[in-house]
Coordinates of C-alpha atoms in Angstrom, one line a residue:
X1 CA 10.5 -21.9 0.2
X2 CA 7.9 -24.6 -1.3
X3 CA 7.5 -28.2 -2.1
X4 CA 7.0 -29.4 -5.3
X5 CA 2.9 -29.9 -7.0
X6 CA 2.0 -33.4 -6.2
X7 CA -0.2 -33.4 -9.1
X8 CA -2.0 -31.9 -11.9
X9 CA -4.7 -30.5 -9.7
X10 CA -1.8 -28.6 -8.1
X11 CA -0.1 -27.3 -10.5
X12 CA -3.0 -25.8 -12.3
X13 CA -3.9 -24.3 -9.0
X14 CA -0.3 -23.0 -9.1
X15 CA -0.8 -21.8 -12.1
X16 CA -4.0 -20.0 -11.4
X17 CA -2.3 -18.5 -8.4
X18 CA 0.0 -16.5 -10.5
X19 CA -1.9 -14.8 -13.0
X20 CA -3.2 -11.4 -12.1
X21 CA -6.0 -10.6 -14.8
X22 CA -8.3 -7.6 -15.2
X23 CA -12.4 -8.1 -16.2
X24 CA -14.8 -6.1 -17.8
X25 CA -18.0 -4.6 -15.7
X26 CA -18.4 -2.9 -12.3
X27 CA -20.2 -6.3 -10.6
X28 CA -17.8 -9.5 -10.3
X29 CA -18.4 -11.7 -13.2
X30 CA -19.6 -15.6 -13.0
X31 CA -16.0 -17.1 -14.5
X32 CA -14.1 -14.8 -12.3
X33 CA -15.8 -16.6 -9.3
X34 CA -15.4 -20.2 -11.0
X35 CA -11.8 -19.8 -10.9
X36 CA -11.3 -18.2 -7.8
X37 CA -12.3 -21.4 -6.4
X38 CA -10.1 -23.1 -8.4
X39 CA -7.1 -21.6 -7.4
X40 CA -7.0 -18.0 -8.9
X41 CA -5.8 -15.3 -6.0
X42 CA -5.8 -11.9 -7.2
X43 CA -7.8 -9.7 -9.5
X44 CA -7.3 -6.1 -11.3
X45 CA -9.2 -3.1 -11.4
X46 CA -8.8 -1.0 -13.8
X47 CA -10.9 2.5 -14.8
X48 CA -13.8 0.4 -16.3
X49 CA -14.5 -1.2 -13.3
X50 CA -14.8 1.9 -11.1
X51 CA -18.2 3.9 -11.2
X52 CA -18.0 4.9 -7.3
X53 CA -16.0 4.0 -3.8
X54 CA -19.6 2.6 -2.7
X55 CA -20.0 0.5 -6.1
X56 CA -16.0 -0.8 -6.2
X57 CA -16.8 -2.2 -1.9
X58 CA -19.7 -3.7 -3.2
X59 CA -17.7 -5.4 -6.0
X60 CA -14.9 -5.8 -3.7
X61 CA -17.0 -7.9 -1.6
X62 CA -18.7 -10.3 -4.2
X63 CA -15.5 -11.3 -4.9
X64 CA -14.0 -12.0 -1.2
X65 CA -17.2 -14.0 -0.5
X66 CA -15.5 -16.5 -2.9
X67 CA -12.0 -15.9 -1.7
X68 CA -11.4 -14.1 1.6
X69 CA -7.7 -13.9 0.9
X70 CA -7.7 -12.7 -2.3
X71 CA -5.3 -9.9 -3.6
X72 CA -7.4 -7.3 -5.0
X73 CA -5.0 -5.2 -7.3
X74 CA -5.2 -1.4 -8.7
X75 CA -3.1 0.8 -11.0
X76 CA -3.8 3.9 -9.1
X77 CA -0.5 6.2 -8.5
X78 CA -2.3 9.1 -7.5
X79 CA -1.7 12.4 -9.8
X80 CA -2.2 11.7 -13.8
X81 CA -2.6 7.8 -13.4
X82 CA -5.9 7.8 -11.0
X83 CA -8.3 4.7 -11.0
X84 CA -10.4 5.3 -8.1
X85 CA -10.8 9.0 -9.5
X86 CA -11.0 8.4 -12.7
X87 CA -14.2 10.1 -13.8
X88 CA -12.9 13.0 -12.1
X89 CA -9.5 13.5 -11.6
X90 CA -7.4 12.3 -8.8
X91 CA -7.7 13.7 -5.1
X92 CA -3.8 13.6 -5.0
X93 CA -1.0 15.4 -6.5
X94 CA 1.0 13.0 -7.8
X95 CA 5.1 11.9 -8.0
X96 CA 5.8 15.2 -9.5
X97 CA 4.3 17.6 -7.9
X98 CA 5.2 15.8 -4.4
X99 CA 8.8 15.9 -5.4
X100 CA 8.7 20.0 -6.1
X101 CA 7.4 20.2 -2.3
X102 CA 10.0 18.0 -1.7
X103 CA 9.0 17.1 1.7
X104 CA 9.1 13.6 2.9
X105 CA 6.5 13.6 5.6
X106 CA 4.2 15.3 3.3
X107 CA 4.5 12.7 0.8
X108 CA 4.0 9.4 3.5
X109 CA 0.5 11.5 4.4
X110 CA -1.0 11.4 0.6
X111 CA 0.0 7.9 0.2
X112 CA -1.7 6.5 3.7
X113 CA -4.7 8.6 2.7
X114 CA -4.7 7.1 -0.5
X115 CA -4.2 4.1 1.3
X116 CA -6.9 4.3 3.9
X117 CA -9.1 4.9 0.6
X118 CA -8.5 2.2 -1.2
X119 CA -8.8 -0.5 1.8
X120 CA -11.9 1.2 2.7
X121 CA -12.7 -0.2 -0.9
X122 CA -11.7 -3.3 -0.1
X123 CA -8.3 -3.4 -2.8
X124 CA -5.3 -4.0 -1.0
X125 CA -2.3 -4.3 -3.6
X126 CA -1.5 -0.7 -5.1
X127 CA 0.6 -0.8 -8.3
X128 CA 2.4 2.1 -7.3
X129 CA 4.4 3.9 -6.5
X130 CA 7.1 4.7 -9.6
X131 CA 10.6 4.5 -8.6
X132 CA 11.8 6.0 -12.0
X133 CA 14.3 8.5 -12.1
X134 CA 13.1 11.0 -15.0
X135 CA 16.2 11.2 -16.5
X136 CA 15.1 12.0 -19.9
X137 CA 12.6 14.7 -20.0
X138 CA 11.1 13.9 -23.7
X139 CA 10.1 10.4 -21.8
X140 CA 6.7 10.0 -23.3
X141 CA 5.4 7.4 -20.5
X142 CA 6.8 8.5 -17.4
X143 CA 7.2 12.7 -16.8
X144 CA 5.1 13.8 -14.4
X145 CA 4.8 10.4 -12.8
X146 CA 9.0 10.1 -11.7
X147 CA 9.0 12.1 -8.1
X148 CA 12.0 13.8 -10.4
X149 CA 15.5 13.9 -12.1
X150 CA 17.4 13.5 -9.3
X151 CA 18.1 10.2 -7.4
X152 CA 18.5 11.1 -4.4
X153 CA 15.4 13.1 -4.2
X154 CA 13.2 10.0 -6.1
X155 CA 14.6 7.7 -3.2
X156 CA 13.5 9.3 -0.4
X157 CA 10.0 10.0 -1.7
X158 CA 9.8 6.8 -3.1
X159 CA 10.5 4.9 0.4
X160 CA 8.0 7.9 1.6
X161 CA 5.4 6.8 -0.3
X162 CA 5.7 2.9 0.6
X163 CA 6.0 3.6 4.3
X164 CA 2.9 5.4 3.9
X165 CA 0.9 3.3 1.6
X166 CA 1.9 0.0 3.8
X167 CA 0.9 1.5 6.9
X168 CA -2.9 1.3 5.6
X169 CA -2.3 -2.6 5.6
X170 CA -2.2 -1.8 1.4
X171 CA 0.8 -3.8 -0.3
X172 CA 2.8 -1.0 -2.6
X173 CA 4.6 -2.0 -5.5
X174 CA 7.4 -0.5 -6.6
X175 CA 8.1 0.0 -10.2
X176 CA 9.1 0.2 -13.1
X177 CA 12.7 -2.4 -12.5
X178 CA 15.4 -1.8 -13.4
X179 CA 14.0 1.8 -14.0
X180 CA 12.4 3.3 -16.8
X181 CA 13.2 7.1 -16.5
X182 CA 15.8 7.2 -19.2
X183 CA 13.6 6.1 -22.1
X184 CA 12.3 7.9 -25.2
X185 CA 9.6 5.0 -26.4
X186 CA 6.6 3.8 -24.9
X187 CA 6.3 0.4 -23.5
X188 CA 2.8 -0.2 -24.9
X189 CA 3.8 0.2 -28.3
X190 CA 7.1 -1.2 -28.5
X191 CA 10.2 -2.2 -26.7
X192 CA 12.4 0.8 -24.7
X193 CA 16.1 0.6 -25.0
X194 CA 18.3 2.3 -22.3
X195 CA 21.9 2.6 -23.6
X196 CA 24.0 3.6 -20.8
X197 CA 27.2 1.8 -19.0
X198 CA 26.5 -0.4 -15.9
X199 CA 27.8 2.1 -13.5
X200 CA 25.9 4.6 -14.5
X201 CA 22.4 2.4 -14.0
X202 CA 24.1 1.1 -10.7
X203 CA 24.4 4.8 -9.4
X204 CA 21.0 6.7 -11.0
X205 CA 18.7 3.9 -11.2
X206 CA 18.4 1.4 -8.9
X207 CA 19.0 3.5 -5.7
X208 CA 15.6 4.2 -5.2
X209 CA 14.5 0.5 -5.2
X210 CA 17.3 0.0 -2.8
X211 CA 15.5 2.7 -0.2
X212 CA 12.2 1.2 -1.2
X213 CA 13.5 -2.5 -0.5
X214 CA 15.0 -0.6 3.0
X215 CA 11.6 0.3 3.5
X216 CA 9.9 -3.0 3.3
X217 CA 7.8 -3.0 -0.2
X218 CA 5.7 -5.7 -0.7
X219 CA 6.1 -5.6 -4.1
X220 CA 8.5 -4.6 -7.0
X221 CA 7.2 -4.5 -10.7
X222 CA 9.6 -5.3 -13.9
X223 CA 9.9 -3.2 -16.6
X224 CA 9.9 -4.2 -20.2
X225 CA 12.7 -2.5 -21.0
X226 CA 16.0 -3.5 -22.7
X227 CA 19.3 -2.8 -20.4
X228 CA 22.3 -4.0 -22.4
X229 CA 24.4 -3.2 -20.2
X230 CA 22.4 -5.5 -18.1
X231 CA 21.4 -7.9 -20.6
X232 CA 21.5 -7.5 -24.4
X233 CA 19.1 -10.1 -25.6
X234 CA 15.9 -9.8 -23.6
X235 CA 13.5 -7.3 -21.6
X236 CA 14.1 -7.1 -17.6
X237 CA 10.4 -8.6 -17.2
X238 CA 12.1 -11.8 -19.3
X239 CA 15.4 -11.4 -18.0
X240 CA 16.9 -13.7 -15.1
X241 CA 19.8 -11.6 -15.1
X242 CA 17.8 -9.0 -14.1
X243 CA 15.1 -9.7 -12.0
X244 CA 17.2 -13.1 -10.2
X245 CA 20.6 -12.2 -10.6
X246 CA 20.0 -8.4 -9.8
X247 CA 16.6 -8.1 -8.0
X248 CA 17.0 -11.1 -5.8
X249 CA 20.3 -12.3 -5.2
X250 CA 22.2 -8.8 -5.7
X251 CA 19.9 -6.2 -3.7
X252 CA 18.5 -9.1 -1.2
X253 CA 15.1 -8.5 -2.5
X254 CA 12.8 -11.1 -1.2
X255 CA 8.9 -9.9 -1.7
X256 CA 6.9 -10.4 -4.7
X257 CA 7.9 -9.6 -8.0
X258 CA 5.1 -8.5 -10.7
X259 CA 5.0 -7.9 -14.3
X260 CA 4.2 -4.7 -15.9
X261 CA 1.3 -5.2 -18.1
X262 CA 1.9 -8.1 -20.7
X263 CA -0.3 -7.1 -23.7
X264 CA 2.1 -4.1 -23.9
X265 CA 3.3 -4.7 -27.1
X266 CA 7.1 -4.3 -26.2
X267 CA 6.0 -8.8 -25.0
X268 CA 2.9 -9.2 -26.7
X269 CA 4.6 -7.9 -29.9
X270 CA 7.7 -10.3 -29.8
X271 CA 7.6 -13.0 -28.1
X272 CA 3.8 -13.6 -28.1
X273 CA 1.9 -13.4 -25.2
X274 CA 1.7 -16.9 -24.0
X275 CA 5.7 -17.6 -24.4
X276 CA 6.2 -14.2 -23.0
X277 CA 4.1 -15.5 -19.8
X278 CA 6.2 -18.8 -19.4
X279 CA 9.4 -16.6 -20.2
X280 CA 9.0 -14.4 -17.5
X281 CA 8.0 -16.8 -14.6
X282 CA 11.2 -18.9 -15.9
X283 CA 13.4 -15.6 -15.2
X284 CA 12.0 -15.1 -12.2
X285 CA 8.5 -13.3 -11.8
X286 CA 6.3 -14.4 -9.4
X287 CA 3.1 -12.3 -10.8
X288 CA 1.8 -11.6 -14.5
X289 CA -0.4 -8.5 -14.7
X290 CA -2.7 -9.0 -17.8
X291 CA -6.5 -7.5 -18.6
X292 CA -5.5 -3.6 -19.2
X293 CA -6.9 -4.9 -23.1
X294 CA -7.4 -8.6 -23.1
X295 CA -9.6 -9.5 -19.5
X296 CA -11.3 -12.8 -20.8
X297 CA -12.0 -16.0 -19.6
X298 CA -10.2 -17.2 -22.5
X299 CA -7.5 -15.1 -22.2
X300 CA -7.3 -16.4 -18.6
X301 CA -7.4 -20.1 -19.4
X302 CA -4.8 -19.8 -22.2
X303 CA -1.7 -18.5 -19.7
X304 CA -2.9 -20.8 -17.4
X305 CA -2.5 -23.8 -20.0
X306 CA 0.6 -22.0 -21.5
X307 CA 2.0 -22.4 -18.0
X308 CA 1.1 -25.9 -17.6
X309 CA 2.3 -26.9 -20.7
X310 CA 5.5 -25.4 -19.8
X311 CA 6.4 -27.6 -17.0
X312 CA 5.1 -30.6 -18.3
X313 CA 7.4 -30.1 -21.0
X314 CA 10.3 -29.1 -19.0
X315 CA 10.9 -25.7 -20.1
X316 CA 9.8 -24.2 -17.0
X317 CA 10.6 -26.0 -13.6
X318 CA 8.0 -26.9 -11.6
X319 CA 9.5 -25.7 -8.4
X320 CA 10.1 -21.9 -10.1
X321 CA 6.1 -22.0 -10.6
X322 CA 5.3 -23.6 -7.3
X323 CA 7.8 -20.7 -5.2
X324 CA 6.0 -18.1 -7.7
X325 CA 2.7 -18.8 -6.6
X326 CA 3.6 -19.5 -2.7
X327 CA 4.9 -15.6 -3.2
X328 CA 1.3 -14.7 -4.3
X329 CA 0.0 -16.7 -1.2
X330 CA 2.3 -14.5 1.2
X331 CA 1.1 -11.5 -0.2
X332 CA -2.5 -12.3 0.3
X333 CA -1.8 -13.8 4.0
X334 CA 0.3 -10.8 4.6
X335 CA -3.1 -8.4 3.3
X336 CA -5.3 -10.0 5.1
X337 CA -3.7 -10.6 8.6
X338 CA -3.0 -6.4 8.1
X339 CA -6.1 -5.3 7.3
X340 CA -7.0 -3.4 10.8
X341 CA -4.3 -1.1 9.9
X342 CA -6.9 0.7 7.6
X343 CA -9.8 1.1 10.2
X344 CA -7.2 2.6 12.7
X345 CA -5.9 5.3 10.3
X346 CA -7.1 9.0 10.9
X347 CA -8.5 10.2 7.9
X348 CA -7.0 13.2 6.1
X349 CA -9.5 14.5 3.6
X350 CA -7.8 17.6 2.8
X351 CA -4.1 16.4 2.2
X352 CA -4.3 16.3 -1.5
X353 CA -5.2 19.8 -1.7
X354 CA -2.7 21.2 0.5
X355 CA -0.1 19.4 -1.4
X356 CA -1.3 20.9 -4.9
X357 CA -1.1 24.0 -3.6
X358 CA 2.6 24.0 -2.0
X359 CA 3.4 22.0 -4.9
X360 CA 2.3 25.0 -7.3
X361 CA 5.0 27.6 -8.4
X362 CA 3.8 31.0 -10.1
X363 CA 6.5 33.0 -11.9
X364 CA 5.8 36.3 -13.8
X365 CA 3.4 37.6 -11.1
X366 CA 1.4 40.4 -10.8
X367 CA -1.1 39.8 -13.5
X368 CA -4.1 38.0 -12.2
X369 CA -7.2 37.9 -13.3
X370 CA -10.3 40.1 -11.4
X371 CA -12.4 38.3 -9.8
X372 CA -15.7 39.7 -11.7
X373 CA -13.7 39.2 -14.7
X374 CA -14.6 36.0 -17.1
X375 CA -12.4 34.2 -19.4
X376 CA -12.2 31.6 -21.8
X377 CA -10.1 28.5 -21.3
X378 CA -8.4 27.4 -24.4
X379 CA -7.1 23.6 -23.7
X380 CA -4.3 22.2 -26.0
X381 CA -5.1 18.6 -25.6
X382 CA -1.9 16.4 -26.5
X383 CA -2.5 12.3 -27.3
X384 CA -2.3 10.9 -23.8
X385 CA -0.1 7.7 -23.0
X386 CA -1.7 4.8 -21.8
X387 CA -1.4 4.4 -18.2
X388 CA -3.2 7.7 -18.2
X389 CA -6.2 6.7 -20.2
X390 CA -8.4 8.5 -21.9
X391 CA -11.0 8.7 -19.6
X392 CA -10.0 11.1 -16.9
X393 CA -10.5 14.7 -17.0
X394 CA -7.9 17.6 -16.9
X395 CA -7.5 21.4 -16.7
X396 CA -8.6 24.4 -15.5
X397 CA -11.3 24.8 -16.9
X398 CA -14.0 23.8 -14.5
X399 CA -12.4 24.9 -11.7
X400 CA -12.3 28.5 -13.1
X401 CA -16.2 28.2 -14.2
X402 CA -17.1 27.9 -10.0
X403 CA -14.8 30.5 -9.3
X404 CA -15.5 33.3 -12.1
X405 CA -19.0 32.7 -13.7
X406 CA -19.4 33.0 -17.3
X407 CA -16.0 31.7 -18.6
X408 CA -15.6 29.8 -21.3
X409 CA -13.9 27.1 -22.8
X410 CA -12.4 25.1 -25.8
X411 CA -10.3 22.5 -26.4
X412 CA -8.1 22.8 -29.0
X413 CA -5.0 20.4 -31.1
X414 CA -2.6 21.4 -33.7
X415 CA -1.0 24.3 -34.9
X416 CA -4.4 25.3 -35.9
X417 CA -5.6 25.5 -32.5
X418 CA -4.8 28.9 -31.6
X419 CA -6.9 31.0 -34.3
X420 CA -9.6 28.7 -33.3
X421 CA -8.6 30.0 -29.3
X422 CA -8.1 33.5 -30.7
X423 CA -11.8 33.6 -32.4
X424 CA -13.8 31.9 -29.4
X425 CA -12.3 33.9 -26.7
X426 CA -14.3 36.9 -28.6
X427 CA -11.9 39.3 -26.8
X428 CA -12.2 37.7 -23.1
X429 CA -9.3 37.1 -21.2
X430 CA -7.8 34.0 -22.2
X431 CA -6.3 30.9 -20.1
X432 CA -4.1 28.9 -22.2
X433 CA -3.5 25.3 -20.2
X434 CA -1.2 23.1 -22.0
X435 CA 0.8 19.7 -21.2
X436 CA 4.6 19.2 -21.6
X437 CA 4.8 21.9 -24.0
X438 CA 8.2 21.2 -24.2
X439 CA 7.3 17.9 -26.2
X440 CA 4.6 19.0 -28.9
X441 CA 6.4 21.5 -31.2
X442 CA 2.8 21.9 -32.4
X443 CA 1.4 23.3 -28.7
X444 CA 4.7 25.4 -28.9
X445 CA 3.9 26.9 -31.7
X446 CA 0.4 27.4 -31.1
X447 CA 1.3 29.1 -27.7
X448 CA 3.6 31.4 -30.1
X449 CA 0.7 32.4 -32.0
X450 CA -1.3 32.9 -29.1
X451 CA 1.2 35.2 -26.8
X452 CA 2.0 37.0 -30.0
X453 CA -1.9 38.3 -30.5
X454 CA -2.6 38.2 -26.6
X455 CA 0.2 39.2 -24.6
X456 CA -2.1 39.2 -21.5
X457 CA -3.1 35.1 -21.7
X458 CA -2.1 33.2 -18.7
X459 CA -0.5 30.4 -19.2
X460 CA -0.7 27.0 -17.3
X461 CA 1.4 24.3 -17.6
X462 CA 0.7 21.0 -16.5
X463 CA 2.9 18.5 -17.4
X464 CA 6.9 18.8 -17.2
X465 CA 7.4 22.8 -16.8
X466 CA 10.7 22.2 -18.7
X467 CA 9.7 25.0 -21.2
X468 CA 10.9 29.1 -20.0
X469 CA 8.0 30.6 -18.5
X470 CA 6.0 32.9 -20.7
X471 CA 2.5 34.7 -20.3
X472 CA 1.2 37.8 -18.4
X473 CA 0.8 35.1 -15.7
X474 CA 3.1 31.9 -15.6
X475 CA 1.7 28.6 -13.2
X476 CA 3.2 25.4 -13.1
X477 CA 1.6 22.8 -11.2
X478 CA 3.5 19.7 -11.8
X479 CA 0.8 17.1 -12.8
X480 CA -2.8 17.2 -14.2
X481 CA -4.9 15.7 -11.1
X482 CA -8.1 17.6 -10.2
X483 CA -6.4 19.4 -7.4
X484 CA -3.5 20.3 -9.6
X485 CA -6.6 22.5 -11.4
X486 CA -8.2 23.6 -7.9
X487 CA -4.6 25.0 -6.7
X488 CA -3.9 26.5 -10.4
X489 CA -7.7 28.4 -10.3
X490 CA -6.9 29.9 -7.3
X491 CA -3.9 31.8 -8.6
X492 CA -5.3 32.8 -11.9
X493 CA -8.0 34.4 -9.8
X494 CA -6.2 35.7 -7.1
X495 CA -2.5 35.7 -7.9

């Protein structure tokens, strides 16, 4: 696919060309322009770089007047995971919630919206969508982000989505390989083990990266996950079994192939960061993701050297680095020669609502709220992973303060919680939202405690509705995006 670097100029170019590394600030920093002229092609957004759309277009722009072609990347998956909306909560339902509607066509509209968005920002490389089948429903990273637990059903939406997204001249990127729905650890803190036979991975996992390769993604992210039936000694983002043996040469994949996040600590943590860099680029990834925590100069300059290093010393080829970064090229070209796709899409301003609401499912009926009556919003707030962040808002609560004025509300954690609830609510009717209460035997019991006093407390779940429905008023709305809340509002109040 390439020659080989002539040079050293070359081959620190090349290795430039393959890193993908966040920044801090909303306005494009001095050494971020330096090395864009010195070979680096693509940049990450992530929440602390988004204010408004108005503000990231500006940024967006700084940086292409250094680097027309660049690859301007985003974590933003719609639903729970929102960057563009993530001082607000998303304008999209996200995997979940699209997989309840189950309805293909529905889900290729919210993704070309979302696509029209974000090149109307100028960011044309979407880390999304997730491929993973939720086949463990204790998962703590994935849940509400899987389109669902059945492959089939994950397929389809996810070669949906792409289609969608990719019609907007925005490069999706299909995650998390070989699939990450079966875990019960998060990747950020340590490494994920899936222990299950080869024919089962063949048959529930990779399916949907097979429709999503059908479909023509640009892109397919690794997963830091260990697969021993796979490969028993290292991660699929180190692995050349997996992501050359498997990705490449098994399913015919030919597109760019990205690394989840390499501070997680499932690379960071073992192998070091640096080694972990030159490791995966040796088994076959053609793009690092780093600067969700470390987004430096320093750090920048450090993989770059790492990589250098590498194939000067022989223990990475120079032609594996020199196809790696021609990948990141084709990308970019591909980007840039597809960017009138955005201009001629009709917008659609209103598809994330209507999804949230045919998404929604209300059992135990019959029990709504008055509209002249107020409430008070009790909030069990569980720890949130990291891909969600910390940062974006959730719930009901504001949506129910525009639609019945004078409610109240409180957040609440532990078992301890739902006295708290019980004394606040001073005797108004009481919304109780929670988030994969099925998880958090704490939120469990605190919901006990609650029902048990307030037998009339509607209950809203959020996350994974994996729990039996209980309340005067049961709602489910598959995700926590902001239009998750709208939808769930308008059936407390009108039922």
């Amino acid at each position: 696919m390439t020659t080989l670097a002539t040079g050293p100029d070359t081959l620190t170019r090349d290795a430039l060309a393959v890193l993908q590394p966040g920044f801090d600030g909303t306005t494009a920093p001095d050494w971020v322009r330096r090395r864009l002229g010195e070979g680096l092609a693509s940049v990450a957004l992530f929440g602390r770089n988004v204010v408004t759309e108005e503000q990231v277009t500006a940024l967006t722009a700084e940086l292409r007047a250094e680097r027309d072609d660049l690859l301007v990347a985003i974590d933003e998956e719609s639903g729970d995971v929102t960057r563009l909306d993530v001082r607000t909560g998303s304008s999209f339902p996200g995997n979940h919630a699209l997989g309840a509607v189950d309805d293909p066509g529905l889900t290729r509209a919210v993704s070309r919206e979302l696509g029209r968005r974000l090149a109307a920002c100028g960011v044309n490389f979407d880390w999304a969508p997730s491929a993973d089948v939720n086949a463990n429903p204790d998962n703590p990273v994935i849940g509400v982000r899987s389109f669902g637990a059945s492959t089939d059903l994950v397929a389809r939406h996810t070669a949906a989505w792409v289609e969608g997204l990719q019609s907007t001249g925005v490069a999706a990127c299909t995650k998390h390989f070989p699939g990450h729905g079966d875990t019960n650890v998060d990747s950020h803190h340590a490494v994920p083990r899936i222990d299950v036979d080869a024919d089962t991975l063949y048959a529930r996992e990779l399916p949907p990266f097979r429709a999503a390769i059908a479909a023509g993604t640009r892109a397919i992210m690794s997963a830091h996950i260990l697969v021993p039936a796979l490969d028993p000694d290292r991660p699929g983002t180190l692995s050349r079994r997996i992501l050359t043996e498997l990705l490449r040469d098994e399913l015919g994949y030919r597109g760019l192939i990205v690394t989840d996040g390499m501070e997680m600590r499932a690379i960071s943590g073992t192998y070091g960061l640096e080694h972990g860099v030159v490791l995966a680029i040796a088994a076959g990834a053609d793009a690092i993701c780093v600067g969700g925590g470390l987004c430096d100069e320093g750090t920048v300059l450090g993989l770059r050297d790492a990589l250098v290093a590498a194939v000067r010393s022989g223990e990475l080829p120079e032609e594996r680095l020199a196809d790696a970064a021609a990948r990141v090229r084709d990308l970019a070209a591909w980007t840039a020669g597809a960017r009138a796709a955005a201009s001629a899409t009709v917008p659609d301003p209103e598809v994330g609502l209507v999804a949230a609401r045919r998404a929604l499912r209300v059992t135990r009926a019959g029990a709504a709220v008055p509209a002249d009556t107020p409430v008070f919003v009790a909030q069990f707030e569980p720890a949130r992973n990291i891909a969600v962040g910390d940062q974006t808002p959730w719930g009901v609560a504001a949506e129910l303060e525009r639609l019945l004025p004078g409610t109240a509300s409180g957040s609440f954690t532990g078992e301890g919680g739902a006295p708290e609830a019980l004394a606040a609510a001073d005797g108004r009717r009481i919304v109780a939202v929670v988030r994969d209460e099925h998880r958090h035997d704490w939120m469990r019991s605190a919901l006990d405690t609650l029902l048990a006093a307030r037998p009339d407390t509607v209950v809203v779940e959020m996350g994974l509705p994996q729990a039996a429905p209980r309340g005067a008023l049961h709602i489910a709305t598959y995700g926590a995006a902001r239009v998750c809340g709208v939808a769930a509002a308008e059936a407390v109040v009108a039922g």
